[in-house]
PDB file of C-alpha atoms in Angstrom:
ATOM      1  CA  UNK S   6      -9.619   5.065   9.808  1.00  0.00           C
ATOM      2  CA  UNK S   7      -9.586   7.536   7.017  1.00  0.00           C
ATOM      3  CA  UNK S   8      -7.826  10.766   7.739  1.00  0.00           C
ATOM      4  CA  UNK S   9      -9.611  12.727   5.221  1.00  0.00           C
ATOM      5  CA  UNK S  10     -13.394  13.027   5.196  1.00  0.00           C
ATOM      6  CA  UNK S  11     -15.241  14.025   1.940  1.00  0.00           C
ATOM      7  CA  UNK S  12     -17.654  17.126   2.386  1.00  0.00           C
ATOM      8  CA  UNK S  13     -18.476  17.895  -1.210  1.00  0.00           C
ATOM      9  CA  UNK S  14     -17.643  17.567  -5.038  1.00  0.00           C
ATOM     10  CA  UNK S  15     -17.159  20.438  -7.234  1.00  0.00           C
ATOM     11  CA  UNK S  16     -19.704  20.332  -9.955  1.00  0.00           C
ATOM     12  CA  UNK S  17     -18.642  23.294 -12.060  1.00  0.00           C
ATOM     13  CA  UNK S  18     -17.745  26.940 -12.056  1.00  0.00           C
ATOM     14  CA  UNK S  19     -20.124  29.401 -10.702  1.00  0.00           C
ATOM     15  CA  UNK S  20     -20.049  32.923 -12.589  1.00  0.00           C
ATOM     16  CA  UNK S  21     -16.998  34.457 -13.918  1.00  0.00           C
ATOM     17  CA  UNK S  22     -15.296  35.382 -10.734  1.00  0.00           C
ATOM     18  CA  UNK S  23     -13.730  32.125  -9.484  1.00  0.00           C
ATOM     19  CA  UNK S  24     -16.766  30.555  -7.508  1.00  0.00           C
ATOM     20  CA  UNK S  25     -17.455  26.918  -7.831  1.00  0.00           C
ATOM     21  CA  UNK S  26     -20.689  25.078  -7.525  1.00  0.00           C
ATOM     22  CA  UNK S  27     -20.328  22.359  -4.762  1.00  0.00           C
ATOM     23  CA  UNK S  28     -22.671  19.492  -4.308  1.00  0.00           C
ATOM     24  CA  UNK S  29     -22.454  18.764  -0.563  1.00  0.00           C
ATOM     25  CA  UNK S  30     -21.761  15.107   0.727  1.00  0.00           C
ATOM     26  CA  UNK S  31     -22.083  16.108   4.434  1.00  0.00           C
ATOM     27  CA  UNK S  32     -25.255  15.836   6.555  1.00  0.00           C
ATOM     28  CA  UNK S  33     -25.091  19.609   7.289  1.00  0.00           C
ATOM     29  CA  UNK S  34     -24.212  21.995   4.416  1.00  0.00           C
ATOM     30  CA  UNK S  35     -24.201  24.965   6.667  1.00  0.00           C
ATOM     31  CA  UNK S  36     -20.695  23.421   8.137  1.00  0.00           C
ATOM     32  CA  UNK S  37     -19.021  25.196   5.208  1.00  0.00           C
ATOM     33  CA  UNK S  38     -19.612  28.526   6.911  1.00  0.00           C
ATOM     34  CA  UNK S  39     -17.403  27.470   9.635  1.00  0.00           C
ATOM     35  CA  UNK S  40     -14.572  26.034   7.480  1.00  0.00           C
ATOM     36  CA  UNK S  41     -11.373  28.289   6.840  1.00  0.00           C
ATOM     37  CA  UNK S  42      -9.771  25.989   4.424  1.00  0.00           C
ATOM     38  CA  UNK S  43     -10.730  22.748   2.567  1.00  0.00           C
ATOM     39  CA  UNK S  44      -8.617  20.054   0.686  1.00  0.00           C
ATOM     40  CA  UNK S  45      -9.055  19.669  -2.898  1.00  0.00           C
ATOM     41  CA  UNK S  46      -8.183  16.217  -4.461  1.00  0.00           C
ATOM     42  CA  UNK S  47      -6.813  17.325  -7.979  1.00  0.00           C
ATOM     43  CA  UNK S  48      -6.356  13.650  -9.080  1.00  0.00           C
ATOM     44  CA  UNK S  49      -2.666  14.117  -8.894  1.00  0.00           C
ATOM     45  CA  UNK S  50      -2.340  15.712  -5.380  1.00  0.00           C
ATOM     46  CA  UNK S  51      -4.146  16.840  -2.324  1.00  0.00           C
ATOM     47  CA  UNK S  52      -4.224  20.781  -2.405  1.00  0.00           C
ATOM     48  CA  UNK S  53      -5.153  22.852   0.665  1.00  0.00           C
ATOM     49  CA  UNK S  54      -7.397  25.775  -0.221  1.00  0.00           C
ATOM     50  CA  UNK S  55      -8.217  28.788   1.950  1.00  0.00           C
ATOM     51  CA  UNK S  56     -12.009  29.630   1.629  1.00  0.00           C
ATOM     52  CA  UNK S  57     -12.742  33.357   0.927  1.00  0.00           C
ATOM     53  CA  UNK S  58     -16.607  33.157   0.888  1.00  0.00           C
ATOM     54  CA  UNK S  59     -19.574  30.869   1.217  1.00  0.00           C
ATOM     55  CA  UNK S  60     -23.015  31.121   0.164  1.00  0.00           C
ATOM     56  CA  UNK S  61     -25.941  28.678  -0.642  1.00  0.00           C
ATOM     57  CA  UNK S  62     -27.787  28.280  -3.890  1.00  0.00           C
ATOM     58  CA  UNK S  63     -30.723  25.653  -4.025  1.00  0.00           C
ATOM     59  CA  UNK S  64     -29.192  22.443  -2.889  1.00  0.00           C
ATOM     60  CA  UNK S  65     -25.586  23.695  -3.581  1.00  0.00           C
ATOM     61  CA  UNK S  66     -22.936  25.383  -1.847  1.00  0.00           C
ATOM     62  CA  UNK S  67     -21.084  28.309  -3.705  1.00  0.00           C
ATOM     63  CA  UNK S  68     -17.492  28.537  -2.563  1.00  0.00           C
ATOM     64  CA  UNK S  69     -14.749  31.169  -3.510  1.00  0.00           C
ATOM     65  CA  UNK S  70     -11.111  30.167  -2.898  1.00  0.00           C
ATOM     66  CA  UNK S  71      -8.566  32.813  -1.978  1.00  0.00           C
ATOM     67  CA  UNK S  72      -6.316  33.490  -5.142  1.00  0.00           C
ATOM     68  CA  UNK S  73      -8.711  32.164  -7.620  1.00  0.00           C
ATOM     69  CA  UNK S  74     -10.554  34.935  -9.235  1.00  0.00           C
ATOM     70  CA  UNK S  75     -11.599  33.779 -12.684  1.00  0.00           C
ATOM     71  CA  UNK S  76     -13.612  31.018 -14.188  1.00  0.00           C
ATOM     72  CA  UNK S  77     -10.425  29.673 -15.898  1.00  0.00           C
ATOM     73  CA  UNK S  78      -8.756  29.466 -12.406  1.00  0.00           C
ATOM     74  CA  UNK S  79     -11.453  26.907 -11.270  1.00  0.00           C
ATOM     75  CA  UNK S  80     -12.528  25.062 -14.455  1.00  0.00           C
ATOM     76  CA  UNK S  81      -9.980  22.558 -14.286  1.00  0.00           C
ATOM     77  CA  UNK S  82     -11.514  21.433 -10.856  1.00  0.00           C
ATOM     78  CA  UNK S  83     -14.791  20.387 -12.274  1.00  0.00           C
ATOM     79  CA  UNK S  84     -15.796  16.948 -10.825  1.00  0.00           C
ATOM     80  CA  UNK S  85     -13.092  16.996  -8.169  1.00  0.00           C
ATOM     81  CA  UNK S  86     -13.876  16.213  -4.466  1.00  0.00           C
ATOM     82  CA  UNK S  87     -13.372  18.411  -1.500  1.00  0.00           C
ATOM     83  CA  UNK S  88     -12.312  17.014   1.926  1.00  0.00           C
ATOM     84  CA  UNK S  89     -11.536  18.097   5.384  1.00  0.00           C
ATOM     85  CA  UNK S  90      -9.067  16.699   8.029  1.00  0.00           C
ATOM     86  CA  UNK S  91     -10.805  14.417  10.744  1.00  0.00           C
ATOM     87  CA  UNK S  92      -9.721  17.091  13.160  1.00  0.00           C
ATOM     88  CA  UNK S  93     -11.884  19.672  11.183  1.00  0.00           C
ATOM     89  CA  UNK S  94     -14.928  17.348  10.901  1.00  0.00           C
ATOM     90  CA  UNK S  95     -17.931  17.871  12.528  1.00  0.00           C
ATOM     91  CA  UNK S  96     -18.064  15.810  15.878  1.00  0.00           C
ATOM     92  CA  UNK S  97     -20.429  13.026  15.857  1.00  0.00           C
ATOM     93  CA  UNK S  98     -23.199  12.630  18.497  1.00  0.00           C
ATOM     94  CA  UNK S  99     -23.467   9.778  20.668  1.00  0.00           C
ATOM     95  CA  UNK S 100     -24.417   6.607  18.412  1.00  0.00           C
ATOM     96  CA  UNK S 101     -23.478   8.487  15.279  1.00  0.00           C
ATOM     97  CA  UNK S 102     -20.560   7.318  13.119  1.00  0.00           C
ATOM     98  CA  UNK S 103     -19.168   8.477   9.794  1.00  0.00           C
ATOM     99  CA  UNK S 104     -20.011   6.086   6.921  1.00  0.00           C
ATOM    100  CA  UNK S 105     -16.421   5.659   6.060  1.00  0.00           C
ATOM    101  CA  UNK S 106     -15.647   4.334   9.431  1.00  0.00           C
ATOM    102  CA  UNK S 107     -18.480   1.680   9.225  1.00  0.00           C
ATOM    103  CA  UNK S 108     -17.689   0.380   5.756  1.00  0.00           C
ATOM    104  CA  UNK S 109     -15.504  -2.679   5.918  1.00  0.00           C
ATOM    105  CA  UNK S 110     -16.683  -3.513   9.623  1.00  0.00           C
ATOM    106  CA  UNK S 111     -17.077  -7.093  10.466  1.00  0.00           C
ATOM    107  CA  UNK S 112     -20.785  -7.858  11.358  1.00  0.00           C
ATOM    108  CA  UNK S 113     -21.824 -10.290  14.001  1.00  0.00           C
ATOM    109  CA  UNK S 114     -25.120 -11.393  15.494  1.00  0.00           C
ATOM    110  CA  UNK S 115     -25.813 -11.500  19.200  1.00  0.00           C
ATOM    111  CA  UNK S 116     -24.366 -15.016  19.568  1.00  0.00           C
ATOM    112  CA  UNK S 117     -21.065 -13.934  18.095  1.00  0.00           C
ATOM    113  CA  UNK S 118     -21.769 -15.690  14.856  1.00  0.00           C
ATOM    114  CA  UNK S 119     -20.020 -13.826  12.089  1.00  0.00           C
ATOM    115  CA  UNK S 120     -22.485 -12.741   9.354  1.00  0.00           C
ATOM    116  CA  UNK S 121     -20.317 -10.841   6.941  1.00  0.00           C
ATOM    117  CA  UNK S 122     -18.777  -7.347   6.273  1.00  0.00           C
ATOM    118  CA  UNK S 123     -20.525  -4.176   5.972  1.00  0.00           C
ATOM    119  CA  UNK S 124     -20.296  -3.013   2.320  1.00  0.00           C
ATOM    120  CA  UNK S 125     -22.321   0.167   2.142  1.00  0.00           C
ATOM    121  CA  UNK S 126     -24.660   2.359   4.068  1.00  0.00           C
ATOM    122  CA  UNK S 127     -27.957   3.329   2.133  1.00  0.00           C
ATOM    123  CA  UNK S 128     -29.495   6.674   3.491  1.00  0.00           C
ATOM    124  CA  UNK S 129     -33.216   6.378   2.987  1.00  0.00           C
ATOM    125  CA  UNK S 130     -34.327   9.377   4.944  1.00  0.00           C
ATOM    126  CA  UNK S 131     -36.288   7.712   7.643  1.00  0.00           C
ATOM    127  CA  UNK S 132     -33.255   5.441   8.758  1.00  0.00           C
ATOM    128  CA  UNK S 133     -30.038   4.291   7.226  1.00  0.00           C
ATOM    129  CA  UNK S 134     -29.846   0.763   6.098  1.00  0.00           C
ATOM    130  CA  UNK S 135     -26.737  -1.503   6.229  1.00  0.00           C
ATOM    131  CA  UNK S 136     -25.905  -3.583   3.241  1.00  0.00           C
ATOM    132  CA  UNK S 137     -23.893  -6.638   4.588  1.00  0.00           C
ATOM    133  CA  UNK S 138     -22.147  -8.983   2.179  1.00  0.00           C
ATOM    134  CA  UNK S 139     -22.705 -12.411   3.942  1.00  0.00           C
ATOM    135  CA  UNK S 140     -19.776 -14.800   4.415  1.00  0.00           C
ATOM    136  CA  UNK S 141     -21.770 -17.596   2.714  1.00  0.00           C
ATOM    137  CA  UNK S 142     -22.616 -15.553  -0.316  1.00  0.00           C
ATOM    138  CA  UNK S 143     -25.351 -12.775  -1.043  1.00  0.00           C
ATOM    139  CA  UNK S 144     -26.103  -9.877   0.924  1.00  0.00           C
ATOM    140  CA  UNK S 145     -28.775  -8.854   3.601  1.00  0.00           C
ATOM    141  CA  UNK S 146     -30.095  -5.397   4.186  1.00  0.00           C
ATOM    142  CA  UNK S 147     -30.269  -4.425   7.942  1.00  0.00           C
ATOM    143  CA  UNK S 148     -32.135  -1.338   9.100  1.00  0.00           C
ATOM    144  CA  UNK S 149     -29.990   0.927  11.202  1.00  0.00           C
ATOM    145  CA  UNK S 150     -32.460   1.031  14.240  1.00  0.00           C
ATOM    146  CA  UNK S 151     -31.822   0.299  17.849  1.00  0.00           C
ATOM    147  CA  UNK S 152     -33.886  -3.020  17.508  1.00  0.00           C
ATOM    148  CA  UNK S 153     -31.224  -4.185  15.059  1.00  0.00           C
ATOM    149  CA  UNK S 154     -27.876  -2.440  15.825  1.00  0.00           C
ATOM    150  CA  UNK S 155     -27.020  -3.498  19.195  1.00  0.00           C
ATOM    151  CA  UNK S 156     -23.459  -2.023  19.136  1.00  0.00           C
ATOM    152  CA  UNK S 157     -20.668  -0.497  17.095  1.00  0.00           C
ATOM    153  CA  UNK S 158     -17.047  -0.640  18.009  1.00  0.00           C
ATOM    154  CA  UNK S 159     -15.101   1.231  15.676  1.00  0.00           C
ATOM    155  CA  UNK S 160     -11.785   0.441  17.129  1.00  0.00           C
ATOM    156  CA  UNK S 161     -12.391  -3.228  16.902  1.00  0.00           C
ATOM    157  CA  UNK S 162     -14.063  -2.741  13.534  1.00  0.00           C
ATOM    158  CA  UNK S 163     -17.111  -4.673  14.552  1.00  0.00           C
ATOM    159  CA  UNK S 164     -20.991  -4.307  14.543  1.00  0.00           C
ATOM    160  CA  UNK S 165     -23.094  -6.570  16.522  1.00  0.00           C
ATOM    161  CA  UNK S 166     -26.678  -6.990  15.288  1.00  0.00           C
ATOM    162  CA  UNK S 167     -29.967  -8.507  16.067  1.00  0.00           C
ATOM    163  CA  UNK S 168     -31.678  -9.864  12.859  1.00  0.00           C
ATOM    164  CA  UNK S 169     -35.318  -9.267  12.874  1.00  0.00           C
ATOM    165  CA  UNK S 170     -37.175 -12.554  12.283  1.00  0.00           C
ATOM    166  CA  UNK S 171     -37.415 -13.159   8.406  1.00  0.00           C
ATOM    167  CA  UNK S 172     -34.552 -10.775   7.625  1.00  0.00           C
ATOM    168  CA  UNK S 173     -32.466 -13.551   6.355  1.00  0.00           C
ATOM    169  CA  UNK S 174     -35.113 -14.959   4.469  1.00  0.00           C
ATOM    170  CA  UNK S 175     -34.986 -11.697   2.246  1.00  0.00           C
ATOM    171  CA  UNK S 176     -31.246 -12.447   1.394  1.00  0.00           C
ATOM    172  CA  UNK S 177     -30.232 -11.032  -1.932  1.00  0.00           C
ATOM    173  CA  UNK S 178     -28.417 -13.635  -3.846  1.00  0.00           C
ATOM    174  CA  UNK S 179     -25.497 -12.446  -6.188  1.00  0.00           C
TER     175      UNK S 179
END
């Protein structure tokens, strides 16, 4: 499992006082209010930054880091990702998982037949959709609903599914 979880990406400086505009990649942007520090991936190193202030503007989070007081201080971090440690991450509710923990899991049907590997999770708004690369080639999209997702075992890296009738008929061939 990943030790760091992405919560946002700096898009650009915001104003001249060292603030940055962040596109949140977390389900709950308000979580930034509770963070005291964040980890910036500079491309060369992971740098821990202390958060001085947080505010919100449209769909963005505006962050100010301690010790960075000018536009020039933050300009070099455009398009860089922001992370939190797993211990500082929001706790998942029952039957909720971090996407990063699901990707790469083995997918099997209710009869223990190996189907493939979960490649991606598509967030549609209504429910997530699991993109599974099939062992025999192609891929299938499985809705992440109770009728289809029977169990998820992150420790074993396995997802047990029930394929609705006709779902494999809709297989996307690469």
